[in-house]
CSV table of C-alpha atoms in Angstrom, one decimal:
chain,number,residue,atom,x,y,z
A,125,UNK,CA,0.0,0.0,0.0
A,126,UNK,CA,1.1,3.7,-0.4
A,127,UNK,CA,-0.2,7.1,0.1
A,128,UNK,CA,1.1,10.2,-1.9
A,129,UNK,CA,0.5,13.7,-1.5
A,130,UNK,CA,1.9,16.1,-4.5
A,131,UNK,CA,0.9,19.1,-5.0
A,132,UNK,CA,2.5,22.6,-6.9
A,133,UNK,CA,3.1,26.7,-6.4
A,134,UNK,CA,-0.6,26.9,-7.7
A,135,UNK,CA,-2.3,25.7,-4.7
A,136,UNK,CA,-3.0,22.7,-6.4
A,137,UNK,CA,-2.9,19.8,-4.5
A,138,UNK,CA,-3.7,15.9,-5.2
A,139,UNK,CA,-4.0,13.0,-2.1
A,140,UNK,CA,-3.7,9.4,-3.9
A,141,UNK,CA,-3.9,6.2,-1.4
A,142,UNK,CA,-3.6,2.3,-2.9
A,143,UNK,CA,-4.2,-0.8,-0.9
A,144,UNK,CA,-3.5,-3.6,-3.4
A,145,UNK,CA,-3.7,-7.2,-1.4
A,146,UNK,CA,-2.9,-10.3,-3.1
A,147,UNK,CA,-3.5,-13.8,-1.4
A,148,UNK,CA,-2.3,-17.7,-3.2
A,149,UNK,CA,-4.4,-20.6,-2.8
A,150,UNK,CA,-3.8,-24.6,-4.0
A,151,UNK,CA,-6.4,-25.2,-5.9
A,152,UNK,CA,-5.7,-29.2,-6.9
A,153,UNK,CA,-2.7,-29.8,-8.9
A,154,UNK,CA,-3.0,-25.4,-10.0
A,155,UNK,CA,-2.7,-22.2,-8.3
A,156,UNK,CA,-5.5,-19.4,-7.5
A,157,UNK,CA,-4.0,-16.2,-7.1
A,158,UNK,CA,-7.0,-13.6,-5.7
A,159,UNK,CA,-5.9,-10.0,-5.9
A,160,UNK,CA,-7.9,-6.9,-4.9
A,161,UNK,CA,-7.6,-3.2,-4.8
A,162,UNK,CA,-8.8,-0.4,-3.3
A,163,UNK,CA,-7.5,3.5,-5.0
A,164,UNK,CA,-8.7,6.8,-4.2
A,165,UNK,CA,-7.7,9.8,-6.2
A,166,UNK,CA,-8.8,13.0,-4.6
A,167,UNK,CA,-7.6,16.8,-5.7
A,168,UNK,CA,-8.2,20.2,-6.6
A,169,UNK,CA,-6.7,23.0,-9.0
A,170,UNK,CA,-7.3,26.5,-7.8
A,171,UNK,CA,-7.2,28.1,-11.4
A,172,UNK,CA,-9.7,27.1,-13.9
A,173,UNK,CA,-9.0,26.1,-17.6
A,174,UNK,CA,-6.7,28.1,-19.8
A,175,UNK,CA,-9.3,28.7,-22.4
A,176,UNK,CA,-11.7,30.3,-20.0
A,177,UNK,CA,-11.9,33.8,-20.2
A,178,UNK,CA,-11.2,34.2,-16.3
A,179,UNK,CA,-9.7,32.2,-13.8
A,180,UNK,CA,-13.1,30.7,-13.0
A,181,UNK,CA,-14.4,28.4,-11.7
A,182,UNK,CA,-11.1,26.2,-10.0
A,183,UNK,CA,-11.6,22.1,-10.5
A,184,UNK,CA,-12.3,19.4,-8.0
A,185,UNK,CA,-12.0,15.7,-8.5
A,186,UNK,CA,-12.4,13.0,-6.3
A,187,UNK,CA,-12.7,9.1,-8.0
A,188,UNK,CA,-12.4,5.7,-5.8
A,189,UNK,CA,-11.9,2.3,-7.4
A,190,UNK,CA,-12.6,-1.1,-6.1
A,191,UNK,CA,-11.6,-4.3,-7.9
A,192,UNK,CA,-10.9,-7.9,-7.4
A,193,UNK,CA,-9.1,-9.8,-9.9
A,194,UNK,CA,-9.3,-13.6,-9.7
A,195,UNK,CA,-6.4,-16.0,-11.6
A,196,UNK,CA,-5.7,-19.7,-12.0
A,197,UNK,CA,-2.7,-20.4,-13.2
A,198,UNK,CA,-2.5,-24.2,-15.2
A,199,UNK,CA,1.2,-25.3,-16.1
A,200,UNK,CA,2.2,-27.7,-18.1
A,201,UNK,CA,4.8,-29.5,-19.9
A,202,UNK,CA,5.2,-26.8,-22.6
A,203,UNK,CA,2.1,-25.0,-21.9
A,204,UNK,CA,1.2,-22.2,-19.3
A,205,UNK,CA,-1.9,-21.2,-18.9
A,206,UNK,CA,-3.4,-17.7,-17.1
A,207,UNK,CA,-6.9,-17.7,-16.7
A,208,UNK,CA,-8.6,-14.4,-14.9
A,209,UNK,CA,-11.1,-11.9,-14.8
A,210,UNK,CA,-11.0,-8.2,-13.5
A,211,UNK,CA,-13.6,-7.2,-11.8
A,212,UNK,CA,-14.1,-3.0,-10.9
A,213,UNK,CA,-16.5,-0.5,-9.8
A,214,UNK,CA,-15.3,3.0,-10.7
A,215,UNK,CA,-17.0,5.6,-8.8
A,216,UNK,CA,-17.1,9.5,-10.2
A,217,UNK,CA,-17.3,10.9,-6.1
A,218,UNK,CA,-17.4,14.4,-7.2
A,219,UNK,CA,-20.4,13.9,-9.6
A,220,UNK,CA,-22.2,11.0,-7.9
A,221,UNK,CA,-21.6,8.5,-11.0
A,222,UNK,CA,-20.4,4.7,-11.0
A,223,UNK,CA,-19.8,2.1,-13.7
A,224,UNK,CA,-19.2,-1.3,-13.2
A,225,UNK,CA,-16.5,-3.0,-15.6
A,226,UNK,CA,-15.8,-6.4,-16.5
A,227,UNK,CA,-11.9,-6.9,-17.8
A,228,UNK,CA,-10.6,-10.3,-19.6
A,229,UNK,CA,-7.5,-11.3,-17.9
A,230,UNK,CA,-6.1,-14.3,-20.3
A,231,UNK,CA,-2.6,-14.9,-21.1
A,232,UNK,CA,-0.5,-18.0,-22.1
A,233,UNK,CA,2.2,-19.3,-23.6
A,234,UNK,CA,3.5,-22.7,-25.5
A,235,UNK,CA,7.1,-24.0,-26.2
A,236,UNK,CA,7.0,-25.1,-30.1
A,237,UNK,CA,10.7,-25.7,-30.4
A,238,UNK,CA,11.9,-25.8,-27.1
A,239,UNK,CA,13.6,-22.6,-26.5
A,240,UNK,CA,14.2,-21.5,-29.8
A,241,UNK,CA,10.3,-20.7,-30.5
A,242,UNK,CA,8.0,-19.9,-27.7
A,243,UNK,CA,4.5,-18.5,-28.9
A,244,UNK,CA,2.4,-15.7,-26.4
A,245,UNK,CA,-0.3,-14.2,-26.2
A,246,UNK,CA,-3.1,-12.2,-24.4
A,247,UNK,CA,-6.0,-10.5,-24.0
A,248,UNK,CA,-6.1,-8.1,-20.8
A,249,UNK,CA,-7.8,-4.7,-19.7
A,250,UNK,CA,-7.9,-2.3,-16.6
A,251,UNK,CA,-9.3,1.0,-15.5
A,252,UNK,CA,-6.3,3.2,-15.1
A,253,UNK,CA,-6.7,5.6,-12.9
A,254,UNK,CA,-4.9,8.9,-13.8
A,255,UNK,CA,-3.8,11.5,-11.9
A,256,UNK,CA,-1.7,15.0,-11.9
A,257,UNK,CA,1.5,13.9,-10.5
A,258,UNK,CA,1.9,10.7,-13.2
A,259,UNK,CA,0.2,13.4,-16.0
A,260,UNK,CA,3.5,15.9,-14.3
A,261,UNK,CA,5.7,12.9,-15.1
A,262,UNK,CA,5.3,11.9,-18.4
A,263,UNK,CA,4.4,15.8,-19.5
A,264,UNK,CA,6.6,18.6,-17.2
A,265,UNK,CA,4.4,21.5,-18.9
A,266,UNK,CA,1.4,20.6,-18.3
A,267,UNK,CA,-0.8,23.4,-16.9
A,268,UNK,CA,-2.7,23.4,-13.1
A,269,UNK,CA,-6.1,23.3,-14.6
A,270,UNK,CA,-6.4,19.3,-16.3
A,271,UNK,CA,-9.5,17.6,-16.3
A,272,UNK,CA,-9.0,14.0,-14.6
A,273,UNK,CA,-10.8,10.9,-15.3
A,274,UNK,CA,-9.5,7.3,-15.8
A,275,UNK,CA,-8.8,5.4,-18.3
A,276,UNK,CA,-11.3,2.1,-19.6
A,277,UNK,CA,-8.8,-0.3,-21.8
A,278,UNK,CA,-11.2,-2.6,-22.8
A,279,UNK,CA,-8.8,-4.8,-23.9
A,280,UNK,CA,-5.2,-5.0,-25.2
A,281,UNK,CA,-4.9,-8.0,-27.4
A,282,UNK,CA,-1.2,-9.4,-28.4
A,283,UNK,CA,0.3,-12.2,-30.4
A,284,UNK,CA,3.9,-12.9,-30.6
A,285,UNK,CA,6.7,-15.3,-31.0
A,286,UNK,CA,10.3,-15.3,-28.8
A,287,UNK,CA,13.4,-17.1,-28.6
A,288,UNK,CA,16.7,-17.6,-28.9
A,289,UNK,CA,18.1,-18.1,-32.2
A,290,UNK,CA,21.5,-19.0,-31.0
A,291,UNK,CA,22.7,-19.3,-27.4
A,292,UNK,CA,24.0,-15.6,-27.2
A,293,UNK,CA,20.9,-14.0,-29.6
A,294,UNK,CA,17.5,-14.1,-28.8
A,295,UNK,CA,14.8,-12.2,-30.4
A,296,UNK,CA,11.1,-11.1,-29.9
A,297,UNK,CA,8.5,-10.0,-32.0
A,298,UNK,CA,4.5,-9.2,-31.1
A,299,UNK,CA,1.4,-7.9,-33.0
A,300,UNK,CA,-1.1,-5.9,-30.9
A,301,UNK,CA,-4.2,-4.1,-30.8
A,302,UNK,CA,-6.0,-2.3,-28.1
A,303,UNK,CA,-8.9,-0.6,-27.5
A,304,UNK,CA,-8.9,2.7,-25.1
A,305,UNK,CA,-12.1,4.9,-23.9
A,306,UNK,CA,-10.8,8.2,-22.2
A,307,UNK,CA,-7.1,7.8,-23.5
A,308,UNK,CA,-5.2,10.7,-21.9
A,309,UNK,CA,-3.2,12.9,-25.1
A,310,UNK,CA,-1.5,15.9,-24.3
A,311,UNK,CA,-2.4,18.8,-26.4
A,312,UNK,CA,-0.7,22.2,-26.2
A,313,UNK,CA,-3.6,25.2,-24.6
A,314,UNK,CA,-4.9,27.8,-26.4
A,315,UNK,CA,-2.5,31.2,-26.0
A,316,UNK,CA,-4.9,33.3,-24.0
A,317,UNK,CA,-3.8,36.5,-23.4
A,318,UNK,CA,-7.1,38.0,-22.4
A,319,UNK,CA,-6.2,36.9,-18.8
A,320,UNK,CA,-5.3,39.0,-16.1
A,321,UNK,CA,-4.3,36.9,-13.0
A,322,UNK,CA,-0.3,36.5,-12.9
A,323,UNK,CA,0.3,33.1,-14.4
A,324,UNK,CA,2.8,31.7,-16.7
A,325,UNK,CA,1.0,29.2,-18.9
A,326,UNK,CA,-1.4,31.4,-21.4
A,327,UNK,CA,0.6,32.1,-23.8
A,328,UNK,CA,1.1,28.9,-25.6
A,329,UNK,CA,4.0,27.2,-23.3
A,330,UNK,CA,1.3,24.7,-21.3
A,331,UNK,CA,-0.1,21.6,-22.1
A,332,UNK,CA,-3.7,20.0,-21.3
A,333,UNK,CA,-4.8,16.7,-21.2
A,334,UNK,CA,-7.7,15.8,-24.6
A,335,UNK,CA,-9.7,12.7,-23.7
A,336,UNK,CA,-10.2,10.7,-26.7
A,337,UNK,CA,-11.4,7.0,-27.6
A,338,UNK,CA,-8.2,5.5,-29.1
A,339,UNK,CA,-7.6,1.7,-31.4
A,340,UNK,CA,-3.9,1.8,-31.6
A,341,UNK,CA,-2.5,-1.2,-33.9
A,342,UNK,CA,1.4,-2.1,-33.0
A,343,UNK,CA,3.8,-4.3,-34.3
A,344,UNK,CA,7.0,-4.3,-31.8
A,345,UNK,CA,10.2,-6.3,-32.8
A,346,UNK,CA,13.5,-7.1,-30.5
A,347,UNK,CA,17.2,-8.6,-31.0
A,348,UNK,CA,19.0,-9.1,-27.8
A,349,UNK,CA,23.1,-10.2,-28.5
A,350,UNK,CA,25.5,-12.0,-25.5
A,351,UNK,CA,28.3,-12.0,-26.4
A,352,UNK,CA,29.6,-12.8,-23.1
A,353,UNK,CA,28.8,-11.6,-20.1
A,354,UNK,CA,30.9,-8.6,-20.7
A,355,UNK,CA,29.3,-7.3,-23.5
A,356,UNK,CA,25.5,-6.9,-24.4
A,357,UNK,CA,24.4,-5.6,-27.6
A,358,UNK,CA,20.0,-4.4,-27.9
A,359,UNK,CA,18.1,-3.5,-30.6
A,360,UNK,CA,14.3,-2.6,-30.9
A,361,UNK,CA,11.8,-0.9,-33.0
A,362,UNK,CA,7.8,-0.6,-32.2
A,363,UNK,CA,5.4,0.7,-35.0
A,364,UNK,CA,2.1,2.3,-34.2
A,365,UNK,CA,-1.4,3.2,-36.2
A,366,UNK,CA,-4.2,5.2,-34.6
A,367,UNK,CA,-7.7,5.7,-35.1
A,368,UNK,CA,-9.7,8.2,-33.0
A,369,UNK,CA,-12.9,8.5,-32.5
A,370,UNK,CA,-12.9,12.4,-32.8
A,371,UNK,CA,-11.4,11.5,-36.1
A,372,UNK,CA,-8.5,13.9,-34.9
A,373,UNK,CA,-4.7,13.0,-34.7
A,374,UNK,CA,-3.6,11.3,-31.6
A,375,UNK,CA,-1.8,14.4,-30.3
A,376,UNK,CA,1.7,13.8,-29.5
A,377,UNK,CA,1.8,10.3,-29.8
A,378,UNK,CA,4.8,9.0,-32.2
A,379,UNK,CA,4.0,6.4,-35.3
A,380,UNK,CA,7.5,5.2,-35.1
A,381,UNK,CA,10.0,4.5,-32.5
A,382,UNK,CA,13.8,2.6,-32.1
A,383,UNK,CA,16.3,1.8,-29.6
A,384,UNK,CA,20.0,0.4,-29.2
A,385,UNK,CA,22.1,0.0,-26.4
A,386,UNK,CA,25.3,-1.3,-25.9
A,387,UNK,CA,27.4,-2.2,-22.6
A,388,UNK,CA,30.8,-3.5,-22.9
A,389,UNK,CA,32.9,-4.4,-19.4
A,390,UNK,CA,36.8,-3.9,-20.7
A,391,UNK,CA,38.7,-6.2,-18.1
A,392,UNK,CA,38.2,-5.9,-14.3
A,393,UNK,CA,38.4,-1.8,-14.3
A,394,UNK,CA,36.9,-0.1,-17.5
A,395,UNK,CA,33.8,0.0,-18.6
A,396,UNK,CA,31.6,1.8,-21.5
A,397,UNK,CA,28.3,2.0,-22.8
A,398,UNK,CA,26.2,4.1,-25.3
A,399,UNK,CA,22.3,4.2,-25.8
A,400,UNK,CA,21.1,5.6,-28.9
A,401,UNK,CA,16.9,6.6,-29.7
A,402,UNK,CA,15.2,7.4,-32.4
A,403,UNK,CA,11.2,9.0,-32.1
A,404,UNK,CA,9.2,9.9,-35.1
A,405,UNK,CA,6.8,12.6,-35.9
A,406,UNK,CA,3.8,13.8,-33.8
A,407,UNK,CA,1.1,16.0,-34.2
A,408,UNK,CA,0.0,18.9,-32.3
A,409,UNK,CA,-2.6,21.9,-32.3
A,410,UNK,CA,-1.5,25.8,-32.0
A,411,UNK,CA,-4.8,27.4,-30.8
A,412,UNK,CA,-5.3,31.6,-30.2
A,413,UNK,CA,-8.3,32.0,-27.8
A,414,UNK,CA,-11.0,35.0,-28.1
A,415,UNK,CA,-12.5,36.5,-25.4
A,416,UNK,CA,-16.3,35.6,-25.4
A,417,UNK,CA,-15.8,32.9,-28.3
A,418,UNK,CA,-16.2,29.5,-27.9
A,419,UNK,CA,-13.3,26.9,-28.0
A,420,UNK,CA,-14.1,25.5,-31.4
A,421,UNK,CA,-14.5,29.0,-33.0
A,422,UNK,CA,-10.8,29.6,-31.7
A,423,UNK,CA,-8.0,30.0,-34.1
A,424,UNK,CA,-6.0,26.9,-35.0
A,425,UNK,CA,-3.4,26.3,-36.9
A,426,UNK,CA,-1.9,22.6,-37.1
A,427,UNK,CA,1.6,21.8,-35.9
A,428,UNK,CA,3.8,18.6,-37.0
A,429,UNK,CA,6.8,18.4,-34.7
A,430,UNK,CA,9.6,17.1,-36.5
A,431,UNK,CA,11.0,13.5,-35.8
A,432,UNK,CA,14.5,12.9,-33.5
A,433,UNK,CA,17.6,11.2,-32.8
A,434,UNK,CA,19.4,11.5,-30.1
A,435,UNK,CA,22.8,9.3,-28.8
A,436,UNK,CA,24.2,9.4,-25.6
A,437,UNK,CA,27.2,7.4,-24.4
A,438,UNK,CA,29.8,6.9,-20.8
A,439,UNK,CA,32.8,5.6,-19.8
A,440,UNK,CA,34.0,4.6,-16.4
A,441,UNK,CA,37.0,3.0,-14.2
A,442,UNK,CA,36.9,1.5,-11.2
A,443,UNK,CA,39.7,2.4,-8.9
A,444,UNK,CA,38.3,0.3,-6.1
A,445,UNK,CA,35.0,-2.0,-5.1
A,446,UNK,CA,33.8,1.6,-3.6
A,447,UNK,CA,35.3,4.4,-5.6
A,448,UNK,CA,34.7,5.1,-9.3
A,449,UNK,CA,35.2,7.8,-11.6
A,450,UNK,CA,33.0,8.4,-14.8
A,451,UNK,CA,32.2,10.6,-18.0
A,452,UNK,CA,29.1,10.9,-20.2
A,453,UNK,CA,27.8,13.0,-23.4
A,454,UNK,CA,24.3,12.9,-23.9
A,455,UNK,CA,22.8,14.7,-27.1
A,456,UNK,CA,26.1,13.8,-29.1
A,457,UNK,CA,24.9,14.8,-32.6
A,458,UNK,CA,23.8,18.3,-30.6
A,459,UNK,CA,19.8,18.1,-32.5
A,460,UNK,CA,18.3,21.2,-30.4
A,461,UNK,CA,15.2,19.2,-31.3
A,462,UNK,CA,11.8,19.4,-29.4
A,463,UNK,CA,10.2,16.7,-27.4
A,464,UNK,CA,6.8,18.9,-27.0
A,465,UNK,CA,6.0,21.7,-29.2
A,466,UNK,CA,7.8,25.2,-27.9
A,467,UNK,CA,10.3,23.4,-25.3
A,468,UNK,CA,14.0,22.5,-27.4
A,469,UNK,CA,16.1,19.6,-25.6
A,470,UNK,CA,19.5,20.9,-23.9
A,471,UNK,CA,21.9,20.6,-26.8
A,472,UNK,CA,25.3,18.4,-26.8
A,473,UNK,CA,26.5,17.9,-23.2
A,474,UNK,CA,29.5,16.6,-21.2
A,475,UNK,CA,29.3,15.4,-17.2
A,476,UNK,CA,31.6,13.7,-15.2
A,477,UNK,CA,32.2,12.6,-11.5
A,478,UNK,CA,32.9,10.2,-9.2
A,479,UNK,CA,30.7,7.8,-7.1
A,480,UNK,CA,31.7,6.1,-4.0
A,481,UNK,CA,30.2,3.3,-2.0
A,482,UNK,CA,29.9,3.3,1.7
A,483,UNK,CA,30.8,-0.1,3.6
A,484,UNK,CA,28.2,0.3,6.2
């Protein structure tokens, strides 16, 4: 269980308390794993939305889930075998709503050629339960006035195959599609200079959260290399298609992304390593709001951010089992490139240091 409180300079403020018990009972020759969960999200932003033409009214929110999710677990030979349902009742405390929802649970897998070829797949859902301080993590610029609800996945759905190929490569490759009501996208807010109260996030710098109803079609792919265990070599690559119900692009949200890493121990002292990532395209909205108009009369004027690449690499010896000195560029190719629409990356950069262990 955990309780956090996170709150900003705003006088916003958010309380967020899980209790997530899990119990295991024999149930024959299988196992019935019982899992339950009790989360309350409970907040309140003093400002109201950017697009308002005053800083009127502030936003309260208040939603509690409680779920049970039931599992039986059947192993076999060269087949393993999940079967489960998820059970919740969201409740809507500020408004007085509730909705009961019923979640698939399913996943297995079966060895076709030992460990060469091992087939998966899935079909699970959950009511996410969103909330400022995870929005403030994933998106630092977003503004004190978001809208929170959860999240229905109805289902995500996956097919894939994995293995190793030989005993220092191994691979994995899956085919998904899932199915999202109230997907959270972040969408840059309206430049409103009409306002008056001293803030810093009208003029086209912030970010809200747009609820949309999302498919999103992925194909992921993944080469792992051994050479030994001194040196590790990855490589992966995920495409994505969306289709919204508002027929609009899925703000922000990449087609196309890629990964490689590397990490190389040279002897008993040096060590090295780089990381390299590639993001495509997104979309975004650039929006002028008018006093007494309403948002969909606003001017808007599409935005396509372009896509990135960015390496980063270290190097390190180890003097002793405690002390170690290290250096590491980040943003090597120096792209001032723009992971949300008016905020550039730090360019090419160079840190280094030391870390020690204490022997306590």
């Amino acid at each position: 269980m955990f309780y956090r409180r996170f709150w900003d300079s705003t006088k916003s403020g958010e309380n967020r308390a899980v209790l997530k018990p899990a119990f295991e009972f024999p149930l024959g020759d299988e196992l019935l794993t019982l899992k339950a969960k009790v989360d309350y999200l409970g907040g309140k932003f003093k400002n109201g939305q950017v697009a308002n033409d005053s800083n009127i009214p502030g936003i309260d929110y208040s939603h509690l889930q409680v779920g049970i999710n039931p599992n039986i677990n059947i192993l076999g030979d060269d087949l393993s075998l999940n079967l489960g349902v998820n059970l919740v009742y969201g409740m809507d405390l500020e408004n007085s709503e509730g909705n009961f929802y019923i979640y698939p649970t399913i996943t297995a897998s079966y060895r076709l050629l030992d460990e060469v070829a091992i087939a998966y797949g899935g079909v699970e859902g959950e009511l996410k339960q969103n909330s400022f301080y995870g929005f403030v993590e994933e998106n630092p610029y977003v503004s004190p006035t978001l809208e929170m609800q959860p999240t229905d996945q109805q289902y995500d759905a996956y097919i894939g195959l994995k293995g190793q190929l030989l005993p220092n490569l191994s691979y994995n490759l899956k085919g998904s599609y899932m199915a999202e009501n109230r997907k959270p996208l972040f969408l840059l807010n309206p430049e409103n200079t009409s306002r008056t109260d001293e803030k810093g996030y009208f003029y086209g710098n912030s970010f809200q959260v747009f609820y949309d109803d999302v498919k999103t079609l992925g194909v992921f792919g993944e080469l792992n290399v051994d050479i030994n265990r001194n040196f590790s070599l990855g490589i992966n690559a995920q495409v994505y298609d969306y289709d919204t119900e508002t027929d609009n692009p899925a703000w922000n949200l990449p087609g196309l992304t890629a990964s490689m890493f590397m990490d190389y121990q040279i002897g008993e002292k040096w060590f090295m390593g780089a990381n390299l990532f590639y993001v495509g395209e997104r979309d975004d909205l650039y929006t002028i709001a008018s006093p007494g108009t309403l948002p969909e009369d606003f001017t808007m004027t599409p935005v396509t951010l372009d896509s990135y690449f960015d390496a980063n690499a270290h190097i390190g010896y180890r003097i002793n089992e405690q002390l170690s000195v290290f250096a590491k560029a980040n943003n090597i190719a120096n792209q001032n490139y723009m992971r949300w629409n008016n905020y550039q990356v730090q360019g090419f950069q160079v840190l280094a240091g030391a870390t020690y262990k204490f022997d306590l």
